[in-house]
Amino acid sequence: MTLDKLIDKENIPKHVAIIMDGNGRWAKKKGNNRLFGHKNGVTAVKETTEAAATIGIKHLTLYAFSTENWNRPKMEVDGLMSLLVSAIENESKTLMKNQVRLTTIGDTSQLPNNVQTKLQELINKTSDNKGLNLNLALNYSGKWDILNAVKNITKAVKNDTLDTEQINYDTISEYLSTKNMPDPDLLIRTSGEYRLSNFLLWELAYAEFIFTDTLWPDFRKENLYQAILDFQKRERRFGQISEQIINPNKK
Ligand code: IPE
Ligand code: IPE
Ligand code: MG
């Protein structure tokens, strides 16, 4: 029996976010170069996307390239960008077949032109798909997104389309690049690192966190199913006490 059969279909997280980490270490362990790790990471992306669609997750956000990743050696950055283009070209058919809708968050205007063109083509092509929303964080960081939101909120106040007194938590969410999706219920980070690395700082306020030692290129469907099962064992209290969760009428 595969693990997905054990998952409670009534308690599927609506939005799962993943920090895909450990490609470089995976390659090093195999005596290969870092790009080899990134190439094998694509298999994990495919498996995870398929598994997420199978169990009915609505949004899957994958951290693919952070604003800080530009600081890596040029050869690695160039390699990651070409890998992105080839992955888009190769996966187009499967995304359409599985009704996956592709979106991105982050400042994609700074990506190489050919990457931008390919991405836009696939975003347009998949825009009417009704299944899983696969959301790639590209040239993304949480601080960048919040900064951008502050700038745009300030502009709206200045030109009188927004009243300062009316700004609330929802306003801020609406000015972030994740505005069309619910906050993640679950964050997964692979490779045994325990940090956020500037990912979804506002949106993860009440997410459950799962850290696994598995390196990203080894991540498979069963790893996602296991993470969902672990998530389903957690009690999400949102500031309340356990007895109130069990009996909502308790004062
Ligand atoms: C994650 O793997 C992929 C990206 C950041 C693009 P890494 O490349 O960070 O792998 P490690 O952490 O060096 O092993
Ligand atoms: C975070 O991984 C970014 C992505 C997964 C795209 P990193 O490997 O870049 O994170 P740090 O720098 O080790 O924190
Ligand atoms: Mg890393």
Short mmCIF file of C-alpha atoms and ligand atoms in Angstrom, two decimals:
data_model
loop_
_atom_site.label_atom_id
_atom_site.label_comp_id
_atom_site.label_asym_id
_atom_site.label_seq_id
_atom_site.Cartn_x
_atom_site.Cartn_y
_atom_site.Cartn_z
CA MET A 1 0.00 0.00 0.00
CA THR A 2 1.23 3.45 -0.79
CA LEU A 3 1.04 6.20 1.81
CA ASP A 4 -1.51 8.30 -0.08
CA LYS A 5 -4.22 5.77 0.88
CA LEU A 6 -3.71 6.73 4.55
CA ILE A 7 -4.25 10.44 3.94
CA ASP A 8 -7.48 11.99 5.27
CA LYS A 9 -9.01 13.56 2.16
CA GLU A 10 -11.05 15.96 4.35
CA ASN A 11 -7.91 17.56 5.79
CA ILE A 12 -5.68 18.25 2.82
CA PRO A 13 -3.64 21.46 3.15
CA LYS A 14 -4.88 23.96 0.56
CA HIS A 15 -1.46 25.45 0.03
CA VAL A 16 1.89 23.70 0.47
CA ALA A 17 5.15 25.64 0.16
CA ILE A 18 8.50 23.92 -0.31
CA ILE A 19 12.07 25.14 0.07
CA MET A 20 13.77 22.74 -2.32
CA ASP A 21 17.24 22.49 -0.82
CA GLY A 22 20.23 20.18 -1.05
CA ASN A 23 20.88 19.81 -4.79
CA GLY A 24 24.54 20.82 -4.45
CA ARG A 25 25.25 18.43 -1.57
CA TRP A 26 23.46 15.59 -3.36
CA ALA A 27 25.70 16.06 -6.41
CA LYS A 28 28.85 16.35 -4.28
CA LYS A 29 28.05 13.06 -2.54
CA LYS A 30 27.95 11.47 -5.98
CA GLY A 31 31.25 13.09 -6.94
CA ASN A 32 29.55 15.30 -9.49
CA ASN A 33 29.18 19.05 -10.11
CA ARG A 34 26.40 21.21 -8.62
CA LEU A 35 24.49 21.49 -11.88
CA PHE A 36 24.09 17.71 -11.94
CA GLY A 37 22.25 18.11 -8.64
CA HIS A 38 19.96 20.79 -10.05
CA LYS A 39 19.20 18.62 -13.11
CA ASN A 40 18.16 15.76 -10.84
CA GLY A 41 16.12 18.19 -8.77
CA VAL A 42 13.78 18.52 -11.76
CA THR A 43 12.69 14.89 -11.30
CA ALA A 44 11.71 15.73 -7.72
CA VAL A 45 9.71 18.73 -8.95
CA LYS A 46 7.81 16.51 -11.39
CA GLU A 47 7.07 13.85 -8.76
CA THR A 48 5.97 16.40 -6.18
CA THR A 49 3.72 18.25 -8.61
CA GLU A 50 2.05 15.02 -9.69
CA ALA A 51 1.61 13.83 -6.10
CA ALA A 52 0.18 17.19 -5.02
CA ALA A 53 -2.33 17.10 -7.89
CA THR A 54 -3.29 13.50 -7.08
CA ILE A 55 -4.27 14.20 -3.48
CA GLY A 56 -6.05 17.47 -4.28
CA ILE A 57 -3.71 20.18 -3.00
CA LYS A 58 -4.86 23.44 -4.62
CA HIS A 59 -1.64 25.48 -4.50
CA LEU A 60 1.97 24.30 -4.50
CA THR A 61 4.62 27.03 -4.18
CA LEU A 62 8.18 25.94 -4.92
CA TYR A 63 11.15 28.13 -3.99
CA ALA A 64 13.25 27.80 -7.13
CA PHE A 65 15.50 30.88 -7.10
CA SER A 66 15.90 33.49 -4.36
CA THR A 67 17.00 37.11 -4.77
CA GLU A 68 20.15 36.02 -2.89
CA ASN A 69 20.91 33.19 -5.33
CA TRP A 70 22.29 35.75 -7.85
CA ASN A 71 25.36 35.76 -5.59
CA ARG A 72 26.29 32.23 -6.65
CA PRO A 73 29.04 31.63 -9.23
CA LYS A 74 27.93 32.88 -12.67
CA MET A 75 28.28 29.42 -14.18
CA GLU A 76 25.77 27.98 -11.69
CA VAL A 77 23.30 30.85 -12.18
CA ASP A 78 23.51 30.48 -15.98
CA GLY A 79 23.07 26.72 -15.65
CA LEU A 80 19.98 27.15 -13.47
CA MET A 81 18.43 29.55 -15.99
CA SER A 82 18.98 27.18 -18.95
CA LEU A 83 17.62 24.34 -16.86
CA LEU A 84 14.48 26.37 -16.25
CA VAL A 85 14.00 26.89 -19.99
CA SER A 86 14.45 23.21 -20.81
CA ALA A 87 12.16 22.13 -17.96
CA ILE A 88 9.44 24.46 -19.26
CA GLU A 89 9.84 23.08 -22.78
CA ASN A 90 9.76 19.47 -21.62
CA GLU A 91 6.91 19.75 -19.13
CA SER A 92 4.41 21.77 -21.14
CA LYS A 93 2.48 18.69 -22.36
CA THR A 94 2.29 17.04 -18.93
CA LEU A 95 1.05 20.24 -17.29
CA MET A 96 -1.72 20.52 -19.86
CA LYS A 97 -2.64 16.84 -19.51
CA ASN A 98 -2.84 17.14 -15.72
CA GLN A 99 -4.76 20.46 -15.81
CA VAL A 100 -1.94 22.24 -13.89
CA ARG A 101 -1.96 26.05 -13.95
CA LEU A 102 1.46 27.68 -13.79
CA THR A 103 2.05 30.99 -12.00
CA THR A 104 5.12 32.74 -10.61
CA ILE A 105 5.96 35.05 -7.73
CA GLY A 106 9.05 37.24 -7.59
CA ASP A 107 10.60 39.83 -9.86
CA THR A 108 10.70 37.84 -13.09
CA SER A 109 11.50 41.02 -15.08
CA GLN A 110 15.14 40.54 -14.00
CA LEU A 111 15.39 37.01 -15.44
CA PRO A 112 17.09 36.50 -18.84
CA ASN A 113 14.78 37.40 -21.77
CA ASN A 114 14.48 33.86 -23.11
CA VAL A 115 13.42 32.61 -19.65
CA GLN A 116 10.80 35.36 -19.40
CA THR A 117 9.40 34.56 -22.85
CA LYS A 118 9.19 30.81 -22.21
CA LEU A 119 7.62 31.32 -18.80
CA GLN A 120 5.02 33.74 -20.14
CA GLU A 121 4.10 31.34 -22.95
CA LEU A 122 3.46 28.52 -20.50
CA ILE A 123 1.62 30.76 -18.02
CA ASN A 124 -0.71 31.86 -20.84
CA LYS A 125 -1.14 28.34 -22.18
CA THR A 126 -2.08 26.89 -18.78
CA SER A 127 -4.10 29.85 -17.49
CA ASP A 128 -7.51 28.17 -17.95
CA ASN A 129 -6.47 24.87 -16.36
CA LYS A 130 -8.66 24.00 -13.40
CA GLY A 131 -6.40 21.65 -11.42
CA LEU A 132 -3.38 22.32 -9.22
CA ASN A 133 -1.82 25.80 -9.22
CA LEU A 134 1.95 25.28 -9.50
CA ASN A 135 3.50 28.52 -8.31
CA LEU A 136 7.23 29.01 -8.88
CA ALA A 137 9.09 31.51 -6.70
CA LEU A 138 11.68 32.97 -9.07
CA ASN A 139 13.95 35.86 -8.13
CA TYR A 140 11.73 35.94 -5.06
CA SER A 141 12.30 36.91 -1.46
CA GLY A 142 9.84 37.66 1.32
CA LYS A 143 11.52 40.96 2.16
CA TRP A 144 11.44 42.02 -1.50
CA ASP A 145 7.71 41.26 -1.66
CA ILE A 146 6.93 43.19 1.53
CA LEU A 147 9.02 46.15 0.37
CA ASN A 148 7.17 46.16 -2.93
CA ALA A 149 3.83 46.03 -1.12
CA VAL A 150 4.81 48.99 1.10
CA LYS A 151 5.78 51.03 -1.99
CA ASN A 152 2.49 50.26 -3.76
CA ILE A 153 0.38 50.88 -0.66
CA THR A 154 2.11 54.25 -0.24
CA LYS A 155 1.37 55.11 -3.87
CA ALA A 156 -2.30 54.17 -3.45
CA VAL A 157 -2.58 56.35 -0.34
CA LYS A 158 -0.92 59.24 -2.17
CA ASN A 159 -3.30 59.10 -5.12
CA ASP A 160 -6.30 58.74 -2.81
CA THR A 161 -7.36 55.24 -3.85
CA LEU A 162 -6.59 53.94 -0.35
CA ASP A 163 -7.30 55.45 3.05
CA THR A 164 -4.55 54.93 5.68
CA GLU A 165 -7.16 54.19 8.36
CA GLN A 166 -8.56 51.33 6.28
CA ILE A 167 -5.25 49.49 5.90
CA ASN A 168 -5.52 46.13 7.67
CA TYR A 169 -3.89 42.68 7.45
CA ASP A 170 -5.99 41.81 4.39
CA THR A 171 -4.80 44.96 2.61
CA ILE A 172 -1.20 43.88 3.07
CA SER A 173 -1.98 40.35 1.83
CA GLU A 174 -3.64 41.85 -1.25
CA TYR A 175 -0.52 43.82 -2.11
CA LEU A 176 1.77 40.77 -1.93
CA SER A 177 2.51 38.64 -4.98
CA THR A 178 0.63 35.73 -3.34
CA LYS A 179 -2.61 37.75 -3.32
CA ASN A 180 -4.61 35.17 -5.24
CA MET A 181 -3.85 32.25 -2.95
CA PRO A 182 -4.52 31.35 0.67
CA ASP A 183 -1.56 31.44 3.09
CA PRO A 184 0.34 28.12 3.14
CA ASP A 185 -0.88 25.60 5.72
CA LEU A 186 2.34 23.64 5.43
CA LEU A 187 5.98 24.49 4.77
CA ILE A 188 8.47 21.76 3.93
CA ARG A 189 12.24 22.29 3.78
CA THR A 190 14.53 19.51 2.63
CA SER A 191 18.23 18.85 3.31
CA GLY A 192 18.27 19.27 7.10
CA GLU A 193 18.53 23.07 7.12
CA TYR A 194 16.32 24.82 9.65
CA ARG A 195 15.75 28.32 8.30
CA LEU A 196 13.39 30.29 6.10
CA SER A 197 16.01 31.88 3.81
CA ASN A 198 13.72 34.85 3.16
CA PHE A 199 10.74 32.79 1.93
CA LEU A 200 7.08 33.91 2.32
CA LEU A 201 7.79 35.86 5.54
CA TRP A 202 4.27 37.27 5.93
CA GLU A 203 2.34 34.29 4.60
CA LEU A 204 3.96 31.63 6.81
CA ALA A 205 2.81 33.31 10.05
CA TYR A 206 0.71 30.26 11.05
CA ALA A 207 1.98 27.48 8.80
CA GLU A 208 3.08 24.10 10.15
CA PHE A 209 6.78 23.46 9.46
CA ILE A 210 8.25 20.13 8.45
CA PHE A 211 11.99 19.73 8.06
CA THR A 212 13.40 16.60 6.50
CA ASP A 213 16.99 15.44 5.99
CA THR A 214 16.14 14.12 2.52
CA LEU A 215 18.08 16.04 -0.13
CA TRP A 216 15.81 17.58 -2.76
CA PRO A 217 16.84 15.35 -5.74
CA ASP A 218 15.81 12.31 -3.63
CA PHE A 219 12.37 13.73 -2.76
CA ARG A 220 9.59 11.56 -4.20
CA LYS A 221 5.80 11.23 -4.02
CA GLU A 222 6.00 9.15 -0.85
CA ASN A 223 8.01 11.91 0.86
CA LEU A 224 5.22 14.39 0.14
CA TYR A 225 2.56 11.93 1.32
CA GLN A 226 4.54 11.34 4.53
CA ALA A 227 4.74 15.11 5.11
CA ILE A 228 0.96 15.41 4.64
CA LEU A 229 0.39 12.55 7.11
CA ASP A 230 2.65 14.30 9.65
CA PHE A 231 0.76 17.56 9.03
CA GLN A 232 -2.53 15.79 9.70
CA LYS A 233 -1.29 14.68 13.13
CA ARG A 234 -0.63 18.28 14.19
CA GLU A 235 -3.16 20.28 16.19
CA ARG A 236 -3.45 23.80 14.80
CA ARG A 237 -4.48 25.98 17.71
CA PHE A 238 -4.14 29.52 16.30
CA GLY A 239 -3.63 30.90 19.81
CA GLN A 240 -6.44 28.91 21.43
CA ILE A 241 -6.07 26.01 23.86
CA SER A 242 -6.41 22.35 22.94
CA GLU A 243 -9.82 21.91 24.67
CA GLN A 244 -11.29 24.70 22.54
CA ILE A 245 -10.18 22.96 19.35
CA ILE A 246 -11.76 19.68 20.47
CA ASN A 247 -14.95 21.42 21.66
CA PRO A 248 -15.47 24.70 19.75
CA ASN A 249 -18.32 25.74 22.09
CA LYS A 250 -15.99 25.93 25.09
CA LYS A 251 -15.54 29.51 26.29
C1 IPE B 1 18.65 24.18 -3.78
O1 IPE B 1 19.80 23.42 -3.67
C2 IPE B 1 18.44 24.72 -5.17
C3 IPE B 1 18.59 26.17 -5.30
C4 IPE B 1 18.86 27.03 -4.36
C5 IPE B 1 18.41 26.69 -6.65
P1 IPE B 1 21.19 24.08 -3.36
O2 IPE B 1 21.83 24.45 -4.65
O3 IPE B 1 21.04 25.19 -2.38
O4 IPE B 1 21.98 22.88 -2.70
P2 IPE B 1 22.94 22.91 -1.45
O5 IPE B 1 22.21 23.59 -0.33
O6 IPE B 1 24.16 23.67 -1.85
O7 IPE B 1 23.23 21.48 -1.16
C1 IPE B 2 16.93 28.76 -0.49
O1 IPE B 2 17.97 27.85 -0.57
C2 IPE B 2 16.52 29.21 -1.84
C3 IPE B 2 15.94 28.18 -2.71
C4 IPE B 2 15.64 26.96 -2.36
C5 IPE B 2 15.66 28.61 -4.04
P1 IPE B 2 19.48 28.30 -0.37
O2 IPE B 2 20.29 27.06 -0.42
O3 IPE B 2 19.84 29.37 -1.34
O4 IPE B 2 19.44 28.91 1.10
P2 IPE B 2 20.62 29.35 2.07
O5 IPE B 2 21.38 30.42 1.37
O6 IPE B 2 21.46 28.15 2.31
O7 IPE B 2 19.94 29.82 3.29
MG MG B 3 21.06 25.28 -0.38
#
